[in-house]
């Protein structure tokens, strides 16, 4: 059974072509860094993804998506973002061939999550 901390942690679901590949919790007090480089918490293995592509960070209540001057840009709900955009529950973040679905059921993160440095590959 999942405890309250697990149920209320914001996360992204990595998808490609409508297929869910992996879920990543967003660690409390840390930015979820996204890109091809080994140093990112969420590694996306695809040539269209920059080494340091984007990050998701919580500042106060809202979460923000930031493009880190990536070569191919970052999309939010089908539209390119300039630098930073506010994320809402079920927003879709496009990075290369991947779509990351942002989930924050109650807008309140209560756990200190750790994220593995797993790599997700585009088929």
GROMACS .gro file of C-alpha atoms in nm:
model
  123
    1UNK     CA    1   0.000   0.000   0.000
    2UNK     CA    2   0.130   0.346  -0.088
    3UNK     CA    3   0.178   0.592   0.194
    4UNK     CA    4   0.078   0.960   0.186
    5UNK     CA    5   0.429   1.069   0.092
    6UNK     CA    6   0.429   0.850  -0.217
    7UNK     CA    7   0.075   0.946  -0.321
    8UNK     CA    8   0.139   1.320  -0.313
    9UNK     CA    9   0.481   1.342  -0.478
   10UNK     CA   10   0.485   1.527  -0.808
   11UNK     CA   11   0.628   1.325  -1.096
   12UNK     CA   12   0.674   1.307  -1.469
   13UNK     CA   13   0.572   1.011  -1.681
   14UNK     CA   14   0.805   0.963  -1.977
   15UNK     CA   15   0.621   0.855  -2.291
   16UNK     CA   16   0.706   0.798  -2.654
   17UNK     CA   17   0.446   0.741  -2.926
   18UNK     CA   18   0.176   0.727  -2.656
   19UNK     CA   19   0.352   0.444  -2.467
   20UNK     CA   20   0.451   0.497  -2.102
   21UNK     CA   21   0.819   0.416  -2.051
   22UNK     CA   22   0.898   0.525  -1.695
   23UNK     CA   23   0.781   0.739  -1.403
   24UNK     CA   24   1.021   0.978  -1.228
   25UNK     CA   25   0.939   1.149  -0.897
   26UNK     CA   26   1.048   1.511  -0.874
   27UNK     CA   27   1.272   1.537  -0.567
   28UNK     CA   28   1.167   1.787  -0.304
   29UNK     CA   29   1.400   2.085  -0.286
   30UNK     CA   30   1.592   1.987  -0.600
   31UNK     CA   31   1.555   2.051  -0.970
   32UNK     CA   32   1.478   1.755  -1.195
   33UNK     CA   33   1.742   1.800  -1.465
   34UNK     CA   34   1.667   1.652  -1.806
   35UNK     CA   35   1.903   1.579  -2.095
   36UNK     CA   36   2.142   1.334  -2.262
   37UNK     CA   37   2.437   1.391  -2.028
   38UNK     CA   38   2.516   1.142  -1.749
   39UNK     CA   39   2.489   1.421  -1.489
   40UNK     CA   40   2.112   1.463  -1.542
   41UNK     CA   41   1.864   1.302  -1.305
   42UNK     CA   42   1.647   1.208  -1.604
   43UNK     CA   43   1.854   1.100  -1.904
   44UNK     CA   44   1.681   1.088  -2.241
   45UNK     CA   45   1.888   0.903  -2.498
   46UNK     CA   46   1.801   1.061  -2.831
   47UNK     CA   47   2.005   1.286  -3.066
   48UNK     CA   48   1.729   1.553  -3.061
   49UNK     CA   49   1.782   1.597  -2.683
   50UNK     CA   50   2.057   1.836  -2.573
   51UNK     CA   51   2.315   1.732  -2.314
   52UNK     CA   52   2.154   1.976  -2.066
   53UNK     CA   53   1.812   2.027  -2.219
   54UNK     CA   54   1.566   2.141  -1.950
   55UNK     CA   55   1.478   2.126  -1.583
   56UNK     CA   56   1.170   2.120  -1.364
   57UNK     CA   57   1.194   2.310  -1.039
   58UNK     CA   58   0.954   2.406  -0.762
   59UNK     CA   59   0.966   2.770  -0.656
   60UNK     CA   60   0.713   2.837  -0.383
   61UNK     CA   61   0.396   2.653  -0.480
   62UNK     CA   62   0.412   2.622  -0.856
   63UNK     CA   63   0.649   2.403  -1.049
   64UNK     CA   64   0.832   2.560  -1.340
   65UNK     CA   65   0.973   2.416  -1.660
   66UNK     CA   66   1.292   2.583  -1.782
   67UNK     CA   67   1.457   2.535  -2.119
   68UNK     CA   68   1.836   2.541  -2.070
   69UNK     CA   69   1.913   2.698  -2.410
   70UNK     CA   70   1.866   2.360  -2.578
   71UNK     CA   71   1.936   2.325  -2.951
   72UNK     CA   72   1.591   2.193  -3.048
   73UNK     CA   73   1.386   2.369  -2.782
   74UNK     CA   74   1.131   2.250  -2.527
   75UNK     CA   75   0.758   2.234  -2.591
   76UNK     CA   76   0.478   2.279  -2.338
   77UNK     CA   77   0.139   2.150  -2.453
   78UNK     CA   78   0.253   2.174  -2.816
   79UNK     CA   79   0.395   2.527  -2.796
   80UNK     CA   80   0.762   2.624  -2.760
   81UNK     CA   81   0.867   2.790  -2.436
   82UNK     CA   82   1.114   3.078  -2.436
   83UNK     CA   83   1.290   3.026  -2.102
   84UNK     CA   84   1.051   2.941  -1.817
   85UNK     CA   85   0.686   2.834  -1.795
   86UNK     CA   86   0.454   2.735  -1.510
   87UNK     CA   87   0.354   2.367  -1.503
   88UNK     CA   88   0.007   2.242  -1.418
   89UNK     CA   89  -0.125   1.890  -1.354
   90UNK     CA   90  -0.134   1.685  -1.678
   91UNK     CA   91   0.074   1.935  -1.880
   92UNK     CA   92   0.271   1.771  -2.161
   93UNK     CA   93   0.640   1.859  -2.204
   94UNK     CA   94   0.791   1.777  -2.544
   95UNK     CA   95   1.165   1.706  -2.556
   96UNK     CA   96   1.292   1.543  -2.874
   97UNK     CA   97   1.079   1.233  -2.945
   98UNK     CA   98   0.968   1.215  -2.581
   99UNK     CA   99   0.659   1.356  -2.412
  100UNK     CA  100   0.680   1.399  -2.035
  101UNK     CA  101   0.342   1.417  -1.863
  102UNK     CA  102   0.361   1.629  -1.546
  103UNK     CA  103   0.155   1.498  -1.256
  104UNK     CA  104   0.092   1.692  -0.935
  105UNK     CA  105  -0.238   1.566  -0.797
  106UNK     CA  106  -0.270   1.807  -0.507
  107UNK     CA  107  -0.009   2.076  -0.567
  108UNK     CA  108   0.164   1.984  -0.241
  109UNK     CA  109   0.480   1.776  -0.233
  110UNK     CA  110   0.545   1.623   0.107
  111UNK     CA  111   0.832   1.379   0.061
  112UNK     CA  112   1.206   1.399   0.015
  113UNK     CA  113   1.232   1.190  -0.300
  114UNK     CA  114   1.549   1.067  -0.462
  115UNK     CA  115   1.567   0.998  -0.830
  116UNK     CA  116   1.783   0.729  -0.981
  117UNK     CA  117   1.994   0.843  -1.285
  118UNK     CA  118   1.820   0.607  -1.522
  119UNK     CA  119   1.842   0.646  -1.897
  120UNK     CA  120   1.535   0.628  -2.115
  121UNK     CA  121   1.603   0.545  -2.480
  122UNK     CA  122   1.401   0.639  -2.784
  123UNK     CA  123   1.333   0.329  -2.992
   0.00000   0.00000   0.00000
